[in-house]
Structures are given as structure tokens and as C-alpha cells.
Short mmCIF file of C-alpha atoms in Angstrom, two decimals:
data_model
loop_
_atom_site.label_atom_id
_atom_site.label_comp_id
_atom_site.label_asym_id
_atom_site.label_seq_id
_atom_site.Cartn_x
_atom_site.Cartn_y
_atom_site.Cartn_z
CA MET A 1058 -92.79 35.72 -58.53
CA ASN A 1059 -89.74 36.85 -56.65
CA THR A 1060 -89.30 40.96 -57.68
CA ALA A 1061 -85.61 40.97 -57.51
CA LEU A 1062 -85.27 37.95 -59.82
CA PHE A 1063 -88.01 39.24 -62.18
CA ILE A 1064 -85.85 42.59 -62.56
CA ALA A 1065 -82.70 40.75 -62.75
CA ARG A 1066 -84.07 38.68 -65.59
CA ARG A 1067 -85.26 41.60 -67.41
CA TYR A 1068 -81.78 42.98 -67.24
CA PHE A 1069 -80.34 40.05 -68.69
CA PHE A 1070 -82.82 39.20 -71.57
CA ALA A 1071 -83.79 42.40 -72.39
CA LYS A 1072 -83.35 43.63 -76.07
CA LYS A 1073 -80.53 46.57 -75.65
CA LYS A 1074 -78.01 48.07 -77.70
CA ARG A 1075 -74.58 46.18 -77.93
CA ASN A 1076 -71.99 48.00 -75.76
CA PHE A 1077 -69.09 46.72 -73.56
CA ILE A 1078 -71.63 45.21 -70.52
CA ASN A 1079 -72.84 43.15 -72.98
CA LEU A 1080 -69.40 41.69 -74.12
CA LEU A 1081 -68.32 41.66 -70.67
CA THR A 1082 -71.48 39.56 -69.88
CA PHE A 1083 -70.68 37.18 -72.83
CA MET A 1084 -67.07 36.71 -72.12
CA SER A 1085 -68.14 35.95 -68.36
CA MET A 1086 -70.47 32.77 -69.45
CA ILE A 1087 -67.83 31.87 -71.77
CA GLY A 1088 -65.09 31.65 -68.90
CA VAL A 1089 -67.53 30.11 -66.57
CA ALA A 1090 -68.07 27.59 -69.28
CA ILE A 1091 -64.59 26.72 -70.12
CA GLY A 1092 -63.68 26.73 -66.46
CA THR A 1093 -66.76 24.44 -65.78
CA ALA A 1094 -65.71 22.00 -68.66
CA ALA A 1095 -61.96 21.73 -67.93
CA LEU A 1096 -62.43 21.06 -64.24
CA ILE A 1097 -64.95 18.33 -64.81
CA ILE A 1098 -62.87 16.91 -67.55
CA VAL A 1099 -59.80 16.81 -65.38
CA LEU A 1100 -61.31 15.42 -62.58
CA SER A 1101 -62.77 12.73 -65.03
CA VAL A 1102 -59.30 12.04 -66.13
CA PHE A 1103 -58.01 11.43 -62.67
CA ASN A 1104 -60.93 9.06 -61.87
CA GLY A 1105 -60.10 6.71 -64.98
CA LEU A 1106 -56.43 6.80 -64.52
CA GLU A 1107 -57.08 5.90 -60.62
CA ASN A 1108 -59.82 3.21 -61.61
CA LEU A 1109 -57.00 1.88 -64.34
CA THR A 1110 -54.38 1.84 -61.81
CA ARG A 1111 -56.82 -0.03 -59.16
CA LYS A 1112 -57.57 -2.82 -62.12
CA LEU A 1113 -53.80 -2.96 -63.14
CA HIS A 1114 -52.76 -3.74 -59.45
CA THR A 1115 -55.36 -6.14 -58.84
CA ALA A 1116 -53.73 -8.63 -61.46
CA TYR A 1117 -50.83 -9.01 -59.08
CA ASN A 1118 -52.01 -8.03 -55.87
CA ALA A 1119 -53.58 -10.48 -53.77
CA GLU A 1120 -57.15 -9.91 -52.25
CA LEU A 1121 -55.64 -10.17 -48.52
CA LYS A 1122 -52.16 -10.25 -47.81
CA ILE A 1123 -50.67 -11.04 -44.34
CA SER A 1124 -47.03 -9.85 -43.32
CA ALA A 1125 -45.25 -8.98 -40.17
CA ARG A 1126 -46.34 -5.50 -38.95
CA GLU A 1127 -42.35 -5.25 -37.78
CA GLY A 1128 -39.52 -6.80 -39.41
CA LYS A 1129 -38.94 -8.44 -42.74
CA SER A 1130 -40.52 -11.56 -42.28
CA PHE A 1131 -42.29 -13.99 -40.06
CA VAL A 1132 -41.67 -18.07 -39.04
CA LEU A 1133 -44.53 -19.96 -41.05
CA ASN A 1134 -45.42 -23.00 -38.59
CA ASP A 1135 -48.05 -25.23 -39.09
CA SER A 1136 -50.13 -23.75 -36.28
CA LEU A 1137 -50.12 -20.38 -38.17
CA MET A 1138 -51.12 -21.69 -41.29
CA THR A 1139 -53.94 -23.85 -39.92
CA THR A 1140 -55.19 -20.66 -37.84
CA ILE A 1141 -55.76 -18.99 -41.43
CA LYS A 1142 -57.09 -21.75 -43.20
CA SER A 1143 -59.77 -22.38 -40.59
CA VAL A 1144 -61.45 -18.71 -40.91
CA GLU A 1145 -64.36 -19.26 -43.18
CA GLY A 1146 -64.16 -18.13 -46.63
CA VAL A 1147 -60.25 -18.48 -47.21
CA LYS A 1148 -59.82 -20.38 -50.18
CA THR A 1149 -56.31 -20.38 -51.24
CA VAL A 1150 -52.96 -19.37 -49.06
CA THR A 1151 -49.97 -18.43 -51.27
CA GLU A 1152 -46.52 -18.46 -49.20
CA VAL A 1153 -44.46 -15.72 -50.62
CA ILE A 1154 -40.52 -14.77 -50.00
CA GLU A 1155 -39.89 -11.28 -51.86
CA ASP A 1156 -37.01 -9.19 -51.53
CA ASN A 1157 -34.65 -7.15 -53.62
CA ALA A 1158 -31.88 -9.12 -55.53
CA LEU A 1159 -29.31 -8.81 -58.42
CA ILE A 1160 -29.73 -10.27 -62.00
CA GLN A 1161 -27.58 -10.92 -64.86
CA TYR A 1162 -27.89 -12.15 -68.36
CA LYS A 1163 -24.99 -12.09 -70.94
CA GLY A 1164 -23.02 -9.59 -68.80
CA THR A 1165 -25.80 -7.21 -68.40
CA ARG A 1166 -27.12 -6.71 -64.70
CA MET A 1167 -29.61 -4.84 -62.96
CA ALA A 1168 -31.51 -4.78 -59.55
CA VAL A 1169 -35.00 -6.42 -59.31
CA HIS A 1170 -37.60 -6.82 -56.95
CA LEU A 1171 -37.62 -10.92 -56.81
CA LYS A 1172 -40.78 -12.59 -55.55
CA GLY A 1173 -40.55 -16.25 -54.89
CA VAL A 1174 -44.26 -17.63 -54.66
CA SER A 1175 -45.71 -21.58 -53.93
CA ASP A 1176 -47.00 -23.79 -56.70
CA ASN A 1177 -50.56 -22.49 -56.32
CA PHE A 1178 -49.76 -19.06 -57.18
CA SER A 1179 -52.03 -19.32 -60.38
CA GLU A 1180 -55.21 -19.44 -58.36
CA GLN A 1181 -54.22 -15.96 -56.56
CA TYR A 1182 -53.23 -13.83 -59.54
CA GLN A 1183 -54.78 -12.63 -62.74
CA LEU A 1184 -51.70 -12.84 -64.78
CA LYS A 1185 -52.13 -15.40 -67.76
CA ASP A 1186 -53.72 -12.76 -69.77
CA GLN A 1187 -50.74 -10.39 -69.03
CA ILE A 1188 -48.08 -12.69 -70.85
CA ILE A 1189 -46.85 -11.23 -73.97
CA ASP A 1190 -43.90 -13.60 -74.77
CA GLY A 1191 -43.07 -17.27 -73.52
CA LYS A 1192 -45.21 -19.06 -71.30
CA PHE A 1193 -47.08 -18.57 -67.82
CA LYS A 1194 -44.96 -20.94 -65.78
CA ILE A 1195 -42.41 -20.98 -62.96
CA LYS A 1196 -42.48 -25.03 -62.76
CA GLU A 1197 -42.07 -27.55 -65.46
CA GLY A 1198 -40.90 -30.90 -63.87
CA ASN A 1199 -37.87 -30.41 -61.84
CA LEU A 1200 -36.97 -27.26 -63.77
CA ASP A 1201 -37.48 -23.84 -62.30
CA PHE A 1202 -38.64 -20.57 -64.41
CA ALA A 1203 -38.87 -16.97 -63.81
CA LEU A 1204 -41.71 -14.38 -65.19
CA LEU A 1205 -39.99 -11.40 -66.10
CA GLY A 1206 -41.84 -7.89 -66.03
CA TYR A 1207 -41.44 -6.29 -69.40
CA GLY A 1208 -38.99 -3.63 -68.25
CA VAL A 1209 -36.72 -6.28 -66.95
CA TYR A 1210 -37.16 -8.18 -70.18
CA THR A 1211 -36.11 -5.24 -72.30
CA MET A 1212 -33.29 -4.08 -69.94
CA LEU A 1213 -31.52 -7.42 -70.21
CA SER A 1214 -32.37 -8.06 -73.71
CA VAL A 1215 -33.59 -11.57 -72.82
CA ALA A 1216 -33.68 -13.88 -76.05
CA MET A 1217 -36.68 -15.90 -75.56
CA ASN A 1218 -35.68 -18.63 -77.67
CA ASP A 1219 -32.33 -18.97 -75.79
CA GLU A 1220 -32.24 -22.44 -74.24
CA VAL A 1221 -28.81 -22.45 -73.26
CA THR A 1222 -28.09 -18.89 -71.40
CA PRO A 1223 -29.73 -18.85 -68.04
CA LEU A 1224 -30.50 -15.88 -65.92
CA GLN A 1225 -28.02 -15.62 -62.91
CA VAL A 1226 -29.41 -14.34 -59.83
CA TRP A 1227 -27.79 -13.03 -56.77
CA TYR A 1228 -28.59 -12.29 -53.04
CA PRO A 1229 -26.52 -11.14 -50.35
CA LYS A 1230 -25.41 -14.27 -48.16
CA LYS A 1231 -26.60 -14.58 -44.75
CA GLY A 1232 -24.10 -12.87 -41.93
CA VAL A 1233 -21.66 -11.29 -44.28
CA LYS A 1234 -21.03 -7.87 -43.49
CA ASN A 1235 -17.50 -6.95 -45.34
CA ILE A 1236 -17.46 -7.38 -49.23
CA SER A 1237 -14.03 -8.04 -50.70
CA PRO A 1238 -13.27 -5.63 -53.35
CA THR A 1239 -11.32 -8.16 -55.32
CA ASN A 1240 -13.99 -10.56 -55.34
CA PRO A 1241 -17.44 -8.75 -54.16
CA LEU A 1242 -19.53 -11.64 -55.71
CA ASN A 1243 -18.04 -13.81 -53.19
CA ALA A 1244 -20.31 -12.26 -50.60
CA PHE A 1245 -23.69 -13.26 -52.52
CA ASN A 1246 -25.37 -16.75 -52.91
CA GLN A 1247 -25.59 -17.40 -56.88
CA LYS A 1248 -28.62 -19.33 -58.37
CA ALA A 1249 -29.41 -19.70 -62.22
CA ILE A 1250 -32.89 -19.97 -63.59
CA MET A 1251 -34.47 -20.21 -67.06
CA THR A 1252 -36.99 -17.51 -68.14
CA GLY A 1253 -40.58 -18.78 -68.46
CA GLY A 1254 -42.28 -15.76 -69.74
CA VAL A 1255 -42.54 -11.84 -69.87
CA LEU A 1256 -45.62 -9.79 -68.38
CA PHE A 1257 -46.51 -6.65 -69.44
CA ILE A 1258 -49.14 -5.13 -66.74
CA GLU A 1259 -47.86 -1.71 -65.73
CA GLN A 1260 -44.84 0.53 -65.43
CA GLN A 1261 -44.18 0.08 -61.43
CA PHE A 1262 -44.51 -3.75 -61.62
CA ASP A 1263 -42.82 -4.18 -65.29
CA GLN A 1264 -39.83 -2.43 -64.66
CA ASN A 1265 -38.09 -4.40 -61.71
CA HIS A 1266 -40.47 -7.41 -61.05
CA VAL A 1267 -39.49 -11.22 -61.37
CA ILE A 1268 -41.62 -13.87 -60.42
CA VAL A 1269 -39.59 -17.17 -59.36
CA PRO A 1270 -40.72 -20.35 -57.62
CA LEU A 1271 -40.79 -20.27 -53.86
CA SER A 1272 -38.02 -23.28 -53.51
CA PHE A 1273 -36.02 -21.26 -55.82
CA ALA A 1274 -36.37 -17.83 -53.50
CA GLN A 1275 -35.88 -20.13 -50.50
CA LYS A 1276 -32.50 -21.48 -51.30
CA LEU A 1277 -31.33 -18.19 -52.80
CA THR A 1278 -32.09 -15.89 -49.42
CA GLU A 1279 -31.55 -18.83 -46.90
CA TYR A 1280 -34.79 -17.84 -45.74
CA GLY A 1281 -35.95 -21.17 -44.34
CA LYS A 1282 -39.07 -21.49 -42.93
CA ASN A 1283 -39.32 -17.72 -42.93
CA ARG A 1284 -41.95 -15.88 -45.21
CA THR A 1285 -42.27 -12.41 -45.92
CA SER A 1286 -45.86 -12.70 -46.49
CA LEU A 1287 -49.00 -14.87 -46.86
CA GLU A 1288 -51.50 -13.78 -49.52
CA VAL A 1289 -55.05 -15.10 -49.32
CA LYS A 1290 -57.73 -15.71 -51.94
CA VAL A 1291 -61.50 -15.37 -50.88
CA LYS A 1292 -63.83 -18.06 -51.77
CA ASP A 1293 -66.90 -16.79 -54.45
CA GLY A 1294 -69.49 -15.51 -52.43
CA PHE A 1295 -67.70 -14.16 -49.49
CA SER A 1296 -67.15 -10.71 -48.42
CA ILE A 1297 -63.36 -9.64 -48.50
CA ASN A 1298 -63.79 -7.47 -46.02
CA LYS A 1299 -65.49 -9.55 -43.40
CA VAL A 1300 -63.05 -12.23 -44.08
CA GLN A 1301 -60.17 -9.74 -43.44
CA ARG A 1302 -61.66 -8.85 -40.10
CA GLN A 1303 -61.95 -12.03 -38.96
CA LEU A 1304 -58.27 -13.15 -40.28
CA LYS A 1305 -57.29 -10.05 -38.13
CA ARG A 1306 -59.30 -11.30 -35.07
CA GLU A 1307 -57.84 -14.87 -35.32
CA LEU A 1308 -54.22 -13.59 -35.46
CA GLU A 1309 -54.76 -11.05 -32.79
CA ASN A 1310 -55.88 -14.05 -30.55
CA LYS A 1311 -52.53 -15.95 -31.85
CA SER A 1312 -50.38 -12.87 -31.55
CA GLY A 1313 -47.60 -14.70 -29.49
CA LEU A 1314 -46.69 -17.01 -32.66
CA LEU A 1315 -43.44 -16.29 -33.94
CA VAL A 1316 -42.47 -12.99 -36.18
CA LYS A 1317 -38.97 -12.44 -36.56
CA ASP A 1318 -36.75 -10.78 -38.77
CA ALA A 1319 -34.93 -13.42 -40.96
CA GLN A 1320 -31.64 -11.61 -41.00
CA THR A 1321 -31.31 -11.90 -37.31
CA GLU A 1322 -29.94 -14.71 -35.05
CA THR A 1323 -32.73 -14.49 -32.42
CA ASP A 1324 -34.92 -17.57 -33.98
CA GLY A 1325 -38.25 -16.86 -32.67
CA LYS A 1326 -38.00 -13.82 -31.12
CA PHE A 1327 -41.35 -11.68 -31.14
CA LYS A 1328 -41.04 -8.24 -32.82
CA GLY A 1329 -44.64 -7.53 -33.76
CA LYS A 1330 -48.40 -8.48 -34.70
CA PHE A 1331 -49.51 -9.29 -38.02
CA VAL A 1332 -50.51 -6.87 -40.91
CA VAL A 1333 -54.09 -8.06 -42.82
CA GLU A 1334 -54.25 -5.89 -45.84
CA ASN A 1335 -56.88 -6.01 -48.63
CA ALA A 1336 -56.05 -5.10 -52.30
CA GLU A 1337 -56.29 -1.31 -51.76
CA GLU A 1338 -54.91 -1.05 -48.87
CA GLN A 1339 -51.52 -2.64 -50.22
CA GLN A 1340 -51.69 0.17 -52.87
CA ALA A 1341 -52.36 2.90 -50.64
CA SER A 1342 -49.36 5.04 -51.40
CA ILE A 1343 -50.31 5.18 -54.99
CA LEU A 1344 -53.82 5.66 -54.46
CA ARG A 1345 -52.88 8.79 -51.81
CA ALA A 1346 -50.93 10.11 -54.58
CA PHE A 1347 -53.78 10.02 -57.09
CA LYS A 1348 -56.05 11.79 -54.38
CA ILE A 1349 -53.15 14.40 -53.84
CA GLU A 1350 -52.80 15.25 -57.37
CA ARG A 1351 -56.72 15.30 -57.91
CA PHE A 1352 -57.02 17.62 -55.12
CA PHE A 1353 -54.47 20.16 -56.50
CA ALA A 1354 -55.88 19.78 -59.96
CA TYR A 1355 -59.18 20.69 -58.38
CA ILE A 1356 -57.59 23.64 -56.69
CA ALA A 1357 -55.61 24.72 -59.96
CA PHE A 1358 -58.64 24.75 -62.12
CA SER A 1359 -60.70 26.27 -59.77
CA PHE A 1360 -58.68 29.43 -60.53
CA VAL A 1361 -59.82 29.53 -64.01
CA LEU A 1362 -63.27 29.86 -62.53
CA ALA A 1363 -62.14 32.48 -60.22
CA LEU A 1364 -60.73 34.32 -63.11
CA ALA A 1365 -63.97 34.13 -65.08
CA SER A 1366 -65.46 35.44 -62.02
CA PHE A 1367 -63.48 38.95 -62.61
CA ASN A 1368 -65.66 39.45 -65.75
CA ILE A 1369 -68.73 39.06 -63.58
CA PHE A 1370 -67.57 41.33 -61.25
CA PHE A 1371 -67.03 43.99 -63.43
CA SER A 1372 -69.92 43.38 -65.91
CA LEU A 1373 -71.96 43.68 -62.52
CA ALA A 1374 -70.12 46.73 -61.49
CA MET A 1375 -70.75 48.88 -64.73
CA LEU A 1376 -74.58 47.18 -64.65
CA ALA A 1377 -74.82 48.99 -61.19
CA VAL A 1378 -73.37 52.28 -62.69
CA GLU A 1379 -75.57 52.02 -65.67
CA LYS A 1380 -78.61 51.42 -63.61
CA ARG A 1381 -78.41 54.30 -61.15
CA TYR A 1382 -81.36 55.73 -62.04
CA ASP A 1383 -83.49 52.55 -62.00
CA ILE A 1384 -82.03 51.68 -58.44
CA SER A 1385 -82.87 55.02 -57.41
CA LEU A 1386 -86.33 54.66 -58.46
CA LEU A 1387 -86.88 51.60 -57.06
CA PHE A 1388 -85.75 53.13 -53.59
CA SER A 1389 -88.28 56.00 -53.99
CA ILE A 1390 -91.18 53.35 -54.32
CA GLY A 1391 -90.14 51.20 -51.60
CA GLY A 1392 -87.66 49.21 -52.77
CA SER A 1393 -85.35 47.84 -49.95
CA LYS A 1394 -81.31 47.56 -49.67
CA SER A 1395 -81.80 43.88 -49.74
CA MET A 1396 -83.97 43.74 -52.78
CA ILE A 1397 -81.29 45.90 -54.58
CA ARG A 1398 -78.63 43.14 -53.54
CA LYS A 1399 -80.62 40.18 -54.56
CA ILE A 1400 -81.15 41.88 -58.13
CA PHE A 1401 -77.48 41.66 -58.46
CA TYR A 1402 -77.02 38.41 -56.74
CA PHE A 1403 -79.65 37.12 -59.40
CA GLU A 1404 -77.89 38.85 -62.30
CA GLY A 1405 -74.39 36.98 -61.52
CA SER A 1406 -75.95 33.76 -60.62
CA ILE A 1407 -78.09 33.83 -64.17
CA ILE A 1408 -74.71 34.54 -65.86
CA ALA A 1409 -72.83 31.71 -63.84
CA PHE A 1410 -75.89 29.46 -64.32
CA ILE A 1411 -75.99 29.56 -68.38
CA GLY A 1412 -72.07 29.42 -68.36
CA ALA A 1413 -72.21 26.38 -66.09
CA ILE A 1414 -74.74 24.42 -67.98
CA VAL A 1415 -72.94 24.75 -71.33
CA GLY A 1416 -69.71 23.67 -69.51
CA ILE A 1417 -71.55 20.79 -68.19
CA VAL A 1418 -72.93 19.68 -71.37
CA LEU A 1419 -69.57 20.19 -73.15
CA SER A 1420 -67.61 18.23 -70.89
CA VAL A 1421 -70.23 15.34 -70.40
CA SER A 1422 -70.07 15.41 -74.63
CA ILE A 1423 -66.26 14.85 -74.47
CA ILE A 1424 -65.90 12.71 -71.85
CA LEU A 1425 -68.29 10.33 -73.59
CA ALA A 1426 -66.97 10.83 -76.82
CA GLN A 1427 -63.42 9.96 -75.50
CA GLN A 1428 -64.76 6.62 -73.82
CA GLN A 1429 -66.59 5.71 -77.16
CA TRP A 1430 -63.97 6.64 -79.47
CA GLY A 1431 -60.81 7.26 -77.49
CA PHE A 1432 -59.63 10.29 -79.87
CA VAL A 1433 -57.00 11.46 -77.00
CA PRO A 1434 -54.35 8.67 -77.42
CA LEU A 1435 -52.18 7.86 -74.18
CA GLY A 1436 -48.53 7.18 -74.81
CA ASN A 1437 -47.48 4.83 -77.75
CA GLY A 1438 -48.29 1.07 -79.11
CA ASN A 1439 -46.87 -0.13 -75.85
CA SER A 1440 -49.35 1.27 -73.46
CA ILE A 1441 -51.76 -0.86 -71.82
CA VAL A 1442 -54.43 1.25 -73.12
CA GLU A 1443 -54.47 3.11 -76.34
CA SER A 1444 -56.42 6.37 -75.24
CA TYR A 1445 -56.60 8.51 -72.17
CA PRO A 1446 -58.86 6.77 -69.62
CA VAL A 1447 -61.78 8.94 -68.38
CA GLU A 1448 -64.57 8.24 -66.07
CA LEU A 1449 -67.52 10.85 -65.35
CA ALA A 1450 -68.53 10.95 -61.54
CA TYR A 1451 -71.75 12.70 -60.64
CA LEU A 1452 -70.35 13.98 -57.36
CA ASP A 1453 -67.94 15.85 -59.28
CA ILE A 1454 -70.39 17.68 -61.33
CA LEU A 1455 -71.99 18.53 -58.01
CA TRP A 1456 -68.52 19.85 -56.28
CA VAL A 1457 -67.83 21.84 -59.61
CA CYS A 1458 -71.60 23.40 -59.29
CA VAL A 1459 -70.89 24.10 -55.70
CA THR A 1460 -67.71 25.76 -56.89
CA VAL A 1461 -69.30 27.84 -59.38
CA VAL A 1462 -71.98 29.05 -56.72
CA VAL A 1463 -69.41 30.08 -54.26
CA VAL A 1464 -67.34 31.88 -56.86
CA THR A 1465 -70.40 33.69 -58.11
CA ILE A 1466 -71.47 34.92 -54.45
CA LEU A 1467 -68.32 36.28 -54.11
CA ALA A 1468 -67.67 37.88 -57.51
CA SER A 1469 -70.95 39.29 -57.00
CA PHE A 1470 -70.81 40.76 -53.31
CA VAL A 1471 -69.26 44.11 -53.83
CA PRO A 1472 -71.19 45.04 -57.00
CA ALA A 1473 -74.22 44.40 -55.13
CA ARG A 1474 -73.26 46.14 -51.84
CA ASN A 1475 -72.44 49.47 -54.04
CA ALA A 1476 -75.47 49.19 -55.99
CA SER A 1477 -77.67 49.13 -52.52
CA HIS A 1478 -75.64 52.44 -51.46
CA THR A 1479 -76.57 53.89 -54.20
CA SER A 1480 -77.82 57.66 -53.66
CA ILE A 1481 -81.37 58.54 -54.48
CA THR A 1482 -81.75 62.36 -54.70
CA SER A 1483 -78.52 62.79 -56.79
CA ASN A 1484 -79.66 60.18 -59.43
CA LEU A 1485 -83.32 61.19 -59.97
CA LEU A 1486 -82.48 64.85 -60.12
CA LYS A 1487 -80.26 63.97 -62.99
#
């Protein structure tokens, strides 16, 4: 058995009178346990929120989205559509026109994000289960209908049983630069549309999104043959990433296709190439924000472990003073400075190890209990989920263990070094 480890274990487990060193040792273990548990739980909460965000955005984000790298839109012609549909694995291509617009209902107005989609949009999005009022429809015969985000619905106080009052939608007229102060709405195109249903997905979508038929958006915005994006549904059994790479290659070969801004008069002017994004890339900014917040949460709660390490530091420092005679005796029988340092490193490691094990068991128990019973609620009854989402990642536990090891080594360094410089003569003579 390793001599240094054996002595460290004897120091830790030996029966001894209760003193301040024992209290500090106990506080050190409790501190490490709390810090470890808190760090794992916080990281698990971020995992849960990130995965929930991914799932919610999947409901209305296309598997693949094609847009212009520069400019707001591009001209959709038969050649471009044929090129996209010829790629193996492409199931559905949905044409999209989206932009900001002004909407009014019974005198209440608000700015919204208007999204016009072609008739096959129901094959593209997983939205049917997100309808909380009305019906999942944007077309019924020759009539156009709008699907409102829950935030738009509540802000405008729309009555779903009102079959008389339509929504009024305004969009700036093409080429108008000056707005009359006496009649500002004259600078806008105006169209009316009835409400079809209300979607309840997540706050970012709900607060300002409105989905309408492509033909409605086309007339309102005067986009003509222009589209802001094309959204692609991949056939079952095909890899989304492979289809994405193939689309990029095909569109790169067709980079001379018309890509332009709908608001310019230079019809057909090439302004850039196409961008093909998967669902995760479409929400890259949100996921990046989660990763940044998660990193800072990790740093912040690592300081809890750092504070706990102060107790380890003081506990080992006082132990070194208490065991001066033992250390001097070890030196006198041939013990090296390296062995003395190892004794105190092992002592600190035992304290941290027990604390970390307790913290891991505690945190895993809390996380599993939250997943099973959801005893910590999230928001109110209008929330998508009733309780805080948590997801345990074993890599997080590994990183927390690495953090504990690093903190323990740093906390043990000075006491171990001081113990290895203990004077032999003065302590043995005493």
C-alpha cells in the first residue's frame, strides 16, 4: 500500500477528540458536497431548458431553410425550384414570404412578424397540436385565414367567435419614401383577413408571429415572384445533413441564379449566394446565448467550490501544525519531502472525494425526482411545461469532478509545501 495514502487515511479516519480541525474537516466536506450538487443541478437545468427550446423551435422551424446570403429575398424561378426538387431526399418545398407588418383589430394595433406560406405548409411544420383555439387552417375555399401567436391573440383581444370583424394588415407600399403626416396609412398597402386559429408554442414565437397564405402575403407586400426563403422537408430515412450538403453543392453550381432584394428596381441583379441552414443553425443565436449563460453559471458556481476549498486549506494547515512531531519523526526515519506533500494532498483528496460523492448522489437524486414529480414549478398555468425541465448529462458530472480535483490540488498546495519544510530538530526536542 502507498505509505503516504495509508498515513493520510489514518489521519482522517483515526478516532480522536473533537476539536476545531474536525469541525473544519466536516465543514469542508459539506461545502464541497453543496458546491458539487449545486453545480450539477444548475448545469442540468440549462440542459433541460436548451433541449426544451430545441423541441419548441422544431415545431415551426423547417428541417432545412434556403435563403439569400445578402438581401431580403430572391427571385424564385422554375430553374431554381427544379434544382432543389431534384436533390435526392427532398420531400416538400414550401415557399415563404416573411417580413414585419402592422396589424389591427377593433382599433388595437401592433407590429407583427408576418409569414406567408404556400398551401403545403402543413406538411412542413408540426403545428397542429399547438392550436389552443380555433382551427388549424389558413385557407378554406377562396377565403384566407390567419394563425395568430398567443401573444398577438391576447394583445389584440381577438374574439374567435367574431365572424364579422376581420384583422386589418398594413405593409409599406413599394417605392414610397415620404409618409404624409395627415394620412400616414396612405403609404401602406392594406388587406383584411379573418382569424383561423391561435398557436401556443413559446414566447418568442407567440408574442408577434402571424401565419397567412402565401398569396395574401404576396399581394400585401408586392413581392411578386420574390421569396424570402424556401423551406425543405426531408423524406423519412434520409439524413438531413447529407441533403443539406447536396443542396449547398447544387445551389453553388447554380450561383448565377437571380438573387436580389425585393425592394430594389434592379430586377435580376446578383447580390449573393444561397444559404442552406438546418433547424439548429436557424436558432443559432438562441442556442449560443444558452451556451454563454451556461458557461457563466459554471464559472459562478465553481466559486462556491472555491469557497469550500478555503475550509480544506485551513483544515490542512492546522493539521500540519498539529502533526509537526509526526512529520519530524517521519523525516528522521528517512521520509522525504515528497512523501510529506503526498500525505497532505491525499488528505485533501479524501475530504474532497467524500464531499463530491455526497454532492453527486444528492444532485442526481434531486434531478431524478424533478423529472419524475416536477416539484419545482415553472411559471404559471400558461406555461408550455408545468415544471422546470432538467436533463442529467454524464459529461457534466465528469467536468464537475475535474473542477473538484483542480480546486483540491490548489487548496492543498500551500499546506503540503509548508508541512514538507517542517523543522526536524526543534519539533523532536519538544
